[in-house]
CSV table of C-alpha atoms in Angstrom, one decimal:
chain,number,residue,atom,x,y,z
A,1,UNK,CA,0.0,0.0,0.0
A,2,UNK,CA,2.8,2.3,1.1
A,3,UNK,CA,4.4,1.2,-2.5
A,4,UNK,CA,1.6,2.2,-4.4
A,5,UNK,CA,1.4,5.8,-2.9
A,6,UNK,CA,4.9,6.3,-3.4
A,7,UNK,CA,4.7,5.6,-6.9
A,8,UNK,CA,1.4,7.9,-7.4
A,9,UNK,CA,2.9,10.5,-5.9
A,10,UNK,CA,6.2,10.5,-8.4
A,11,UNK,CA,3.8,11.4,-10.9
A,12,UNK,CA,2.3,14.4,-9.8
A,13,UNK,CA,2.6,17.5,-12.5
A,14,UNK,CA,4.5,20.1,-11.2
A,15,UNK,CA,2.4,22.8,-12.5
A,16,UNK,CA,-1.0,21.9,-11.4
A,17,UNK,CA,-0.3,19.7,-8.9
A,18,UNK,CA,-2.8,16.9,-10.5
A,19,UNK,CA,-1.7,13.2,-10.1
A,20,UNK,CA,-1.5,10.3,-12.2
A,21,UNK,CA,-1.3,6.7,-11.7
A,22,UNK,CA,1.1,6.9,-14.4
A,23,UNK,CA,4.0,8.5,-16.2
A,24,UNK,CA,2.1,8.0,-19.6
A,25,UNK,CA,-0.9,9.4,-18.3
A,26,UNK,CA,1.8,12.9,-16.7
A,27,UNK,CA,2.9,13.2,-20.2
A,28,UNK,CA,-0.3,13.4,-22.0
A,29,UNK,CA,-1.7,15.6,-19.3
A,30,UNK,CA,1.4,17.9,-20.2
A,31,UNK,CA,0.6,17.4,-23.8
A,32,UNK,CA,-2.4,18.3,-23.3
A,33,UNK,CA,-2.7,21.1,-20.9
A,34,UNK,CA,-0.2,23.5,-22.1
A,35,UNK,CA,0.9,24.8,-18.7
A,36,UNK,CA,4.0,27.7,-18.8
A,37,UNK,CA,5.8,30.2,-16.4
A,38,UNK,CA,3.4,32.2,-18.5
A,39,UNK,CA,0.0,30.8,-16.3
A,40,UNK,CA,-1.1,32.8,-13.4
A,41,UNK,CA,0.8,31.6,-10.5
A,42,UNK,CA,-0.5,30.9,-6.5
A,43,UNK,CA,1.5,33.5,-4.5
A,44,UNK,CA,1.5,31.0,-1.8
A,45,UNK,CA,1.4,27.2,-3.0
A,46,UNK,CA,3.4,28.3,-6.2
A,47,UNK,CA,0.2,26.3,-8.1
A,48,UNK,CA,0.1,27.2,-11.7
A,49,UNK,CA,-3.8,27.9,-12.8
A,50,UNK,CA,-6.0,28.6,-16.6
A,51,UNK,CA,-7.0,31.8,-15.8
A,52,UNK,CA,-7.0,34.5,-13.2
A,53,UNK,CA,-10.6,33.6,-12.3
A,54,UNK,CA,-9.3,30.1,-11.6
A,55,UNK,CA,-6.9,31.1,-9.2
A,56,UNK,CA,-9.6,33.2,-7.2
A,57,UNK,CA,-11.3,30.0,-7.4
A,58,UNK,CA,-8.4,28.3,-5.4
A,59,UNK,CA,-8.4,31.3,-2.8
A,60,UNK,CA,-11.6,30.6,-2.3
A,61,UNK,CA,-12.9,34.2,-3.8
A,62,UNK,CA,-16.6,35.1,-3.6
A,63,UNK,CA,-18.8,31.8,-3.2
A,64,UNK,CA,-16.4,29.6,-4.1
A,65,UNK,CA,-15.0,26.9,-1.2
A,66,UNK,CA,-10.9,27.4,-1.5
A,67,UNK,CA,-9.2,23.9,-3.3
A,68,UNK,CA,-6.6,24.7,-0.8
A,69,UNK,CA,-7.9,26.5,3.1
A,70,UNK,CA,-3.9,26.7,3.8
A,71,UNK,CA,-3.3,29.2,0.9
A,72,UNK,CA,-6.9,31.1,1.3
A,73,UNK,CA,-5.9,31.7,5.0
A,74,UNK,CA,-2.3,33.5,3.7
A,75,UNK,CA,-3.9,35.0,0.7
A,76,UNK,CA,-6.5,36.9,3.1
A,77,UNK,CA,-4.0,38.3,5.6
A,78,UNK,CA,-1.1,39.0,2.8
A,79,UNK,CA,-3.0,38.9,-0.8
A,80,UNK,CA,-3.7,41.9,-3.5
A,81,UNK,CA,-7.5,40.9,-3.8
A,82,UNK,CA,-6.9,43.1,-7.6
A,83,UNK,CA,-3.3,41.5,-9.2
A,84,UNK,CA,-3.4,38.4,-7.0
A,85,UNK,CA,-0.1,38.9,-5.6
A,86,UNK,CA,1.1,38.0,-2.1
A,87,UNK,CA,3.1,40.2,0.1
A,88,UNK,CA,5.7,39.0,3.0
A,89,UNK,CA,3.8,41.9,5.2
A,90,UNK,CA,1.1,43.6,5.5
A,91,UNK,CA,2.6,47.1,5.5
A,92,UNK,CA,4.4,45.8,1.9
A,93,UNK,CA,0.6,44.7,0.6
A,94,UNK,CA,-1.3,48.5,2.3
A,95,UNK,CA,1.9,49.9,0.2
A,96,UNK,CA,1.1,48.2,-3.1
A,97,UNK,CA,-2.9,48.1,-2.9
A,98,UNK,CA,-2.6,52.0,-3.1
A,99,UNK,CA,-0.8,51.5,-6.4
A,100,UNK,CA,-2.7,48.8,-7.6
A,101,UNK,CA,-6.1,50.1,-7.2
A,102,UNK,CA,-7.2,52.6,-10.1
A,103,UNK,CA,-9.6,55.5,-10.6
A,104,UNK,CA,-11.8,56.1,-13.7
A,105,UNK,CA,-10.3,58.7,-15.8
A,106,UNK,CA,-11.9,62.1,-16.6
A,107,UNK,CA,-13.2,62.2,-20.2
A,108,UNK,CA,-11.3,65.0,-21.8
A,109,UNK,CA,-13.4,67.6,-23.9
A,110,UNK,CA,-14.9,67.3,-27.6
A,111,UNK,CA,-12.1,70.1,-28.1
A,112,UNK,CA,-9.3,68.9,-26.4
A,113,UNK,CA,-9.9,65.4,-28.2
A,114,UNK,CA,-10.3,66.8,-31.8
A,115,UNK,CA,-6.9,69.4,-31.2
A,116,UNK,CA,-5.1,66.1,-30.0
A,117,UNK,CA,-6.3,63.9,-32.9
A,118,UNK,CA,-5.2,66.2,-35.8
A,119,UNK,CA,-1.9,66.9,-33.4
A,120,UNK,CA,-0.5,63.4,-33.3
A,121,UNK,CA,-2.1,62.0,-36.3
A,122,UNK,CA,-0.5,64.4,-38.9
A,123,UNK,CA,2.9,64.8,-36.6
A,124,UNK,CA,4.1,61.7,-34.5
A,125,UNK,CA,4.8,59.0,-36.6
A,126,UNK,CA,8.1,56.8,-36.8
A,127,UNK,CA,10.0,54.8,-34.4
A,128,UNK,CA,8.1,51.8,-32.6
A,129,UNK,CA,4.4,52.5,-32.0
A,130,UNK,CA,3.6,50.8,-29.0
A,131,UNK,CA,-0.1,50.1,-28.7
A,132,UNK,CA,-3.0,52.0,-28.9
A,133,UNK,CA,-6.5,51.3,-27.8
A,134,UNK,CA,-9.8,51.6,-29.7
A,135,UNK,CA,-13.3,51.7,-28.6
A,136,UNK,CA,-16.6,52.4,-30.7
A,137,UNK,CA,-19.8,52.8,-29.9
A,138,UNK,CA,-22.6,51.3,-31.5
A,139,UNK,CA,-26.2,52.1,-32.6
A,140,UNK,CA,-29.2,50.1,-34.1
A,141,UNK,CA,-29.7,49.5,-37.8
A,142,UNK,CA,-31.9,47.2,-39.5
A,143,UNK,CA,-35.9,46.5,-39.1
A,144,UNK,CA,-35.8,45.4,-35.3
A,145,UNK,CA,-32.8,47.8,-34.4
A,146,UNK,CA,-30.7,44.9,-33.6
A,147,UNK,CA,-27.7,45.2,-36.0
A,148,UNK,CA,-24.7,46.7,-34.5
A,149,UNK,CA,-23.8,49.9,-36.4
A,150,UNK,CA,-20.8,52.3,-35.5
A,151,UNK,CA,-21.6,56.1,-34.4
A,152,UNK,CA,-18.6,56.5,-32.3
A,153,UNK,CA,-15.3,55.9,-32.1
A,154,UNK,CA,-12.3,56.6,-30.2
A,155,UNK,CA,-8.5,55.8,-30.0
A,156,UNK,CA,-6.2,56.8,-26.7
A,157,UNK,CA,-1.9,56.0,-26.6
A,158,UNK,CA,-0.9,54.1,-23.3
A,159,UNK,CA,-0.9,57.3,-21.8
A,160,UNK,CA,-4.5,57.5,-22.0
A,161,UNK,CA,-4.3,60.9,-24.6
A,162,UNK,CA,-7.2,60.8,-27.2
A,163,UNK,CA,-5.5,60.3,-30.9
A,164,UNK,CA,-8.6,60.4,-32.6
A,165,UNK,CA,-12.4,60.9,-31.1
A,166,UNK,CA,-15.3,61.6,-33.6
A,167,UNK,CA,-18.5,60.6,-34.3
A,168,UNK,CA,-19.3,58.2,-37.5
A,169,UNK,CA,-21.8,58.6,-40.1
A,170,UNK,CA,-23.5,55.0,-40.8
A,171,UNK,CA,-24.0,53.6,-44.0
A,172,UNK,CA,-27.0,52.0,-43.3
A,173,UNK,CA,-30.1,54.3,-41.9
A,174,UNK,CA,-30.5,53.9,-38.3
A,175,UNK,CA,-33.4,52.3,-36.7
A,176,UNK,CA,-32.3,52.6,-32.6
A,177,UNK,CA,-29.9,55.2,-31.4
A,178,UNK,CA,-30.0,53.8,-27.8
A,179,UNK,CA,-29.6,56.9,-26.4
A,180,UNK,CA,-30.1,55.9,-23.0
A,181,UNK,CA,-27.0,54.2,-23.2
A,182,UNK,CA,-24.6,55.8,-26.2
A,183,UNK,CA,-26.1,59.3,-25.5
A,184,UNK,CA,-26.1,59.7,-29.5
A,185,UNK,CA,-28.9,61.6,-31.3
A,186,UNK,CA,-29.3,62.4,-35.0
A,187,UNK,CA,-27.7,65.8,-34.9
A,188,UNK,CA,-24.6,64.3,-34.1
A,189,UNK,CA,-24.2,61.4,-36.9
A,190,UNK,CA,-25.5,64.5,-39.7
A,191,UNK,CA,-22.4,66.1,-40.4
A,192,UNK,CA,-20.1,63.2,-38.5
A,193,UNK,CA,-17.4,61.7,-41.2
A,194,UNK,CA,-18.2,58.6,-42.8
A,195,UNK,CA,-17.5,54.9,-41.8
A,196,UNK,CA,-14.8,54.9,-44.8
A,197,UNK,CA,-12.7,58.4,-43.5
A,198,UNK,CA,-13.3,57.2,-40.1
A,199,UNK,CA,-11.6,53.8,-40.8
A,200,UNK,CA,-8.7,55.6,-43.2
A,201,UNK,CA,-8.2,57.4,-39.5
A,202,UNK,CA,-7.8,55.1,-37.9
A,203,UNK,CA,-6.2,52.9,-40.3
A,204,UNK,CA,-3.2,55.7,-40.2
A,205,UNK,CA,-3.0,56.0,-36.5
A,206,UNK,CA,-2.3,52.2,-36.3
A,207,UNK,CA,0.0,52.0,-39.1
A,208,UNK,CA,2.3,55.1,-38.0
A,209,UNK,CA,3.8,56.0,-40.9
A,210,UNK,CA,4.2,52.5,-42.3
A,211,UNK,CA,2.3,51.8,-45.6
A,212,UNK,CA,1.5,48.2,-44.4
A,213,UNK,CA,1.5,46.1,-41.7
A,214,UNK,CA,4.6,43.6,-41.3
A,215,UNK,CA,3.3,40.0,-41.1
A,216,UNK,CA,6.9,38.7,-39.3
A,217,UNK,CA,5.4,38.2,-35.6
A,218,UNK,CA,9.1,38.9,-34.6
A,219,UNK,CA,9.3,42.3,-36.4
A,220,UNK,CA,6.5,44.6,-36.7
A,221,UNK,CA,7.8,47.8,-37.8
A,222,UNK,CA,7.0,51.1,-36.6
A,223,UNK,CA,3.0,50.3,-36.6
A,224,UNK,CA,1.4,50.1,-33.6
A,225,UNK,CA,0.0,46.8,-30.9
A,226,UNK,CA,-4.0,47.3,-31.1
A,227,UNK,CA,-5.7,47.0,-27.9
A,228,UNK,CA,-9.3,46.6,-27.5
A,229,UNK,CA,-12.2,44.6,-26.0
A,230,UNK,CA,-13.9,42.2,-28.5
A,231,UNK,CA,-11.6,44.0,-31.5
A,232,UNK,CA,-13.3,41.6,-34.0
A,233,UNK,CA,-16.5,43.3,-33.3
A,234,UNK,CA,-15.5,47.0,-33.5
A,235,UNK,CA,-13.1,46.4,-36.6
A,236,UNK,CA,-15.7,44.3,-38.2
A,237,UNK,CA,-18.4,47.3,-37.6
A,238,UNK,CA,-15.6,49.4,-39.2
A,239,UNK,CA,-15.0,47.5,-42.1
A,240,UNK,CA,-11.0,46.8,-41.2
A,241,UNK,CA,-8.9,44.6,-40.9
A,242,UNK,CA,-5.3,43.9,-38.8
A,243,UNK,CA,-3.0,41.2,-38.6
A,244,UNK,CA,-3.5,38.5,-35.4
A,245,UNK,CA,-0.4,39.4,-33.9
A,246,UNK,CA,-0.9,42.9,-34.2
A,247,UNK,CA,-4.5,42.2,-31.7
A,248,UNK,CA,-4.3,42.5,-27.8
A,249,UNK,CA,-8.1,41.7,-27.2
A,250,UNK,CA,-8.8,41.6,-23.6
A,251,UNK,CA,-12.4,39.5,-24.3
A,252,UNK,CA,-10.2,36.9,-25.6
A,253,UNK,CA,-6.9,36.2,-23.8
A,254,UNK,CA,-7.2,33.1,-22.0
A,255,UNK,CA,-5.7,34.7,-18.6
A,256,UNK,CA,-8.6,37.0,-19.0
A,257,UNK,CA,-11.5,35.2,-19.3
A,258,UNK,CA,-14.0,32.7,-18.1
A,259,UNK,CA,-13.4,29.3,-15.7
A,260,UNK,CA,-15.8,27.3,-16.6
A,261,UNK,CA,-15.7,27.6,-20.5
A,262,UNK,CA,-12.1,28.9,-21.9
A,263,UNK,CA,-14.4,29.8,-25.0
A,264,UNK,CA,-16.4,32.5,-22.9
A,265,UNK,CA,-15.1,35.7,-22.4
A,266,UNK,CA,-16.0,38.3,-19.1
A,267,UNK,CA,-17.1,41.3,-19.9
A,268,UNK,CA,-14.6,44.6,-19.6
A,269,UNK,CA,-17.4,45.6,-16.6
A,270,UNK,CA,-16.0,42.4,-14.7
A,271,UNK,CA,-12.5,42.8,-16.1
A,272,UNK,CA,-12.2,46.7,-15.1
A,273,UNK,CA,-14.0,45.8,-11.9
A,274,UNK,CA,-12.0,42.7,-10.7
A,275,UNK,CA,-8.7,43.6,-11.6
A,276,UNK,CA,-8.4,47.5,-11.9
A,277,UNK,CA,-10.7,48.3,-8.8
A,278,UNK,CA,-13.0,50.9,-10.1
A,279,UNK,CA,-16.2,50.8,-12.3
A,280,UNK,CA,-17.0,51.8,-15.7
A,281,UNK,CA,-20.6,51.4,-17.7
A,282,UNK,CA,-22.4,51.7,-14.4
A,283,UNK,CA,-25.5,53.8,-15.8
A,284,UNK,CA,-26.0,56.8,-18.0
A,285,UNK,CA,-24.2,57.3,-21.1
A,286,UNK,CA,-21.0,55.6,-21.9
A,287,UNK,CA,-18.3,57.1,-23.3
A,288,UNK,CA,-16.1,55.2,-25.7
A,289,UNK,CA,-13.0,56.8,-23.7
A,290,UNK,CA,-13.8,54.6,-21.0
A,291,UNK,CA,-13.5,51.6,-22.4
A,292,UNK,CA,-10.7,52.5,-23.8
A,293,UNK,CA,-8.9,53.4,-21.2
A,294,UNK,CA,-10.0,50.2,-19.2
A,295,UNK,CA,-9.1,47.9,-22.2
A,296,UNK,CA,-5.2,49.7,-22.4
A,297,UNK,CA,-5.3,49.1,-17.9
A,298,UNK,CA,-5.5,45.8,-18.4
A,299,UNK,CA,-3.1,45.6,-21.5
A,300,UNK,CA,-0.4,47.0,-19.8
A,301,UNK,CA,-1.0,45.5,-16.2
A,302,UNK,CA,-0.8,41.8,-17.9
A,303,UNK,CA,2.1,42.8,-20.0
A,304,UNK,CA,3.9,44.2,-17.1
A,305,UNK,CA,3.7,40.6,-15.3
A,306,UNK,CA,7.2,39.4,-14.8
A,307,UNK,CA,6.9,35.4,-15.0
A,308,UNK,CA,9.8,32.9,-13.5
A,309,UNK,CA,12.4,31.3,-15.7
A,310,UNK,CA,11.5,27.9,-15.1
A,311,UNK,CA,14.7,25.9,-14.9
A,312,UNK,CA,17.0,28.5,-16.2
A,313,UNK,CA,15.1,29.0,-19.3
A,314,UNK,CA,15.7,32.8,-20.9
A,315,UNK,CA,12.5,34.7,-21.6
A,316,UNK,CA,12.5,34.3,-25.5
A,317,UNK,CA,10.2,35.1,-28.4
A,318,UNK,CA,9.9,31.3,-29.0
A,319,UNK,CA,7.1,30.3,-27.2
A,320,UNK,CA,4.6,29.8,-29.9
A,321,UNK,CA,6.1,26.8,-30.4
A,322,UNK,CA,3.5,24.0,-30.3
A,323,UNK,CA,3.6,21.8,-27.3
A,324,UNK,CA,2.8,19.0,-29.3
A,325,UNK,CA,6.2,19.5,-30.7
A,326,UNK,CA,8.0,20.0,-27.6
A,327,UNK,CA,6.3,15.9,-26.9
A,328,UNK,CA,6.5,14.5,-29.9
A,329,UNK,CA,5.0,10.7,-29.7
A,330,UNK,CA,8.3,9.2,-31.0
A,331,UNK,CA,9.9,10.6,-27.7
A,332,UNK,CA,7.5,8.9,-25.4
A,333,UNK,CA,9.6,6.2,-23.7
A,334,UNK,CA,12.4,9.5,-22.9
A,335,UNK,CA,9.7,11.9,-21.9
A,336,UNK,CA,8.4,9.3,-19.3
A,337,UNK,CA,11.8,9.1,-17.7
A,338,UNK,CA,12.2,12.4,-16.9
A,339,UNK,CA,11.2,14.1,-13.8
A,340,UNK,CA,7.9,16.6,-13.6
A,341,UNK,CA,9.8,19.6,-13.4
A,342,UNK,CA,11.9,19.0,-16.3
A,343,UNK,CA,8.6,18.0,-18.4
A,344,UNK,CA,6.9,21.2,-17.0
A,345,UNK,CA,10.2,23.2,-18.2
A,346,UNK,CA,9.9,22.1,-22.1
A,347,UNK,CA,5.6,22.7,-21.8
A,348,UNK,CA,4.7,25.5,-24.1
A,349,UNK,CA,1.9,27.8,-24.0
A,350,UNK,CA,-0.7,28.1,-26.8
A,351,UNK,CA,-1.0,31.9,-26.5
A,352,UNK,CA,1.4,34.5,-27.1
A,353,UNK,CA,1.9,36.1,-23.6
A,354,UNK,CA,1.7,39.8,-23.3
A,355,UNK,CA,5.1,40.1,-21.7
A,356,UNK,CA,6.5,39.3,-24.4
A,357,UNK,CA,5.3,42.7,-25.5
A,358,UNK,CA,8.1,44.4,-23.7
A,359,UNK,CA,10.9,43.2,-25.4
A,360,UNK,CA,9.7,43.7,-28.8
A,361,UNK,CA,8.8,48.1,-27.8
C-alpha cells in the first residue's frame, strides 16, 4: 500500500499539482494542458492555474469553497485581492494596494480630443508605436434595431491621450440610437465623417507611418499593438482589418476570461471591476474613452507581469512553439523518464503572452 502511494505521488505535475497513476498518463496531461511560467501563478502554494478567475477560485474568492484553506488563509491576511499577488507583510501589501487600485479617468473635452487627434495623427509618426486602444460605440440599424452599427469611435496611446475621437456617419439608416446608453442623437451622426474616413483614421493611427503592416510576428515595424475589448466586433463594424499578432483583445486572452468555458469571455465591466478596482458602464451614457482606457489598464497590467524562468530558461520570443512539438510521440519512452519539473520546463503555451510585448517596444 505504502508502494503504491509512493509511486502515485512521483507522478504528480508540477504545474497543477494533479496526479496520475502513471507517467504515460503525466505526459499526456502535459501534452495536453499547455501549462507555462506564462499561467497565473499561486503566491502562496506556487500552483500554476487557466486563468485568473481560476486562481480566485483556489483562494476561495466570492462563493467559491478554496481547493486549498492553507493558501486562502495566507492569501486573506497578505494577498492583493486586484493582481493576485502576495506580500511578506502587510505594511508591503497597504503599500502596493494603493498603487494597484485605479480611478476612472476624466473624459477629456470634444475640443481637447479633436486638437489632439489632428496633433498626433498628422505629426508623431516613426520609431516603434507601441499600442494604442480603440473603442466604438454602437447604434441600431436594421428593421428590429438589432444590428450593431458604429456612431462613435475613439482611439487613446498608453498614456490614456485621445489620438482620434469623432462621431461616425452610418452607412445604413439607423433604426435605434439607444440613447439611454450611447447618448447619440441624430444631430450628431449628420455632419459626422463617414464609416470609410473614419476607418482611413484610424487605419493611419495604427500604421504610423508604415504603408502596411509587417506579417513577421518577430518584427513589426513602426505600426502600432492594437488594444481593445472584443476588436473583431469594432473592426468588423468598421469594415478593417489587422493582422493577429498585431491584436491585444482583452475578451479573448485566456488569462482573462472565463473558468468554466475557456471559449467565454468576461465582460470589460468584470475585467475593469476585478482587476483595476474601479467601475465603468455603471449607468448613463458611456463614453467610448472609458472603455478604452479600461481595455489599455489591463493591457499594460498583464504585460507588465514578470513570470519565473523555469529551470533557467531565458525569456525568449519562442514560445509559440507547439507543445505538441515539444512531446513528440516518437519521444515517449524518454519523456516518461524524466522528472515533472523538467517536463513542465519544455511545456509550451498556446498563446502569445503579453510580456513578451516588452521586449519587442
Amino acid at each position: 500500500m505504502d508502494n503504491s502511494s509512493d509511486a502515485h505521488s512521483c507522478h504528480r505535475c508540477a504545474a497543477c499539482y494533479r496526479q496520475f497513476n502513471r507517467m504515460e498518463h503525466l505526459v499526456e496531461h502535459m501534452r495536453s494542458s499547455h501549462h507555462s511560467r506564462h499561467e497565473p501563478r499561486c503566491g502562496v502554494c506556487g500552483k500554476h492555474c487557466r486563468s485568473l478567475d481560476a486562481l480566485r477560485d483556489h483562494l476561495g474568492f466570492g462563493a467559491s469553497l478554496p481547493s486549498k484553506p492553507a493558501c486562502a488563509t495566507a492569501f486573506a491576511a497578505r494577498g492583493c485581492p486586484l493582481c493576485l499577488a502576495v506580500f511578506p507583510t502587510s505594511a508591503a501589501l497597504r503599500a502596493h494596494y494603493a498603487a494597484c487600485k485605479l480611478t476612472g479617468a476624466p473624459h477629456p473635452s470634444s475640443v481637447q480630443s479633436l486638437t489632439r487627434s489632428m496633433s498626433r495623427v498628422g505629426g508623431v509618426r516613426g520609431g516603434r508605436g507601441g499600442a494604442v486602444a480603440l473603442g466604438c460605440k454602437m447604434v441600431g440599424g436594421g428593421s428590429d434595431g438589432t444590428l450593431d452599427v458604429c456612431a462613435r469611435v475613439c482611439v487613446v496611446d498608453e498614456h490614456e491621450a485621445v489620438l482620434y475621437e469623432s462621431f461616425v456617419k452610418p452607412l445604413i439608416p439607423v433604426t435605434h440610437y439607444r440613447y439611454e446608453t450611447t447618448g447619440i442623437r441624430p444631430e450628431h451622426l449628420r455632419d459626422a465623417p463617414t464609416v470609410k474616413q473614419t476607418m482611413a483614421r484610424v487605419q493611419d493611427i495604427l500604421l504610423n507611418g508604415d504603408r502596411s503592416y509587417s506579417y513577421s510576428s518577430s518584427s513589426r515595424g513602426a505600426a502600432r499593438l492594437l488594444v481593445g475589448h472584443g476588436l473583431e466586433h469594432d473592426l468588423d463594424a468598421l469594415g478593417m482589418d489587422c493582422p493577429a499578432h498585431f491584436k491585444r483583445d482583452t475578451a479573448t486572452y485566456p488569462p482573462l476570461m472565463k473558468t468554466s468555458a475557456r471559449i467565454m469571455s468576461n465582460s470589460l465591466r468584470y475585467l475593469t471591476r476585478s482587476c483595476l478596482g474601479y467601475d465603468i458602464q455603471t449607468g448613463g451614457h458611456h463614453h467610448p474613452y472609458d472603455d478604452c482606457v479600461a481595455a489599455m489598464r489591463l493591457y499594460k497590467r498583464m504585460r507588465a507581469m514578470r513570470h519565473l524562468h523555469l529551470h533557467g530558461r531565458p525569456k525568449d520570443g519562442h514560445d509559440d512553439e507547439s507543445t505538441a512539438k515539444a512531446f513528440p510521440a516518437w519521444r515517449q519512452r524518454e519523456l516518461e523518464r524524466m522528472s515533472p519539473e523538467e517536463l513542465l520546463g519544455m511545456s509550451k503555451p498556446d498563446y502569445q503572452c503579453w510580456c513578451l510585448d516588452d521586449d519587442r517596444q
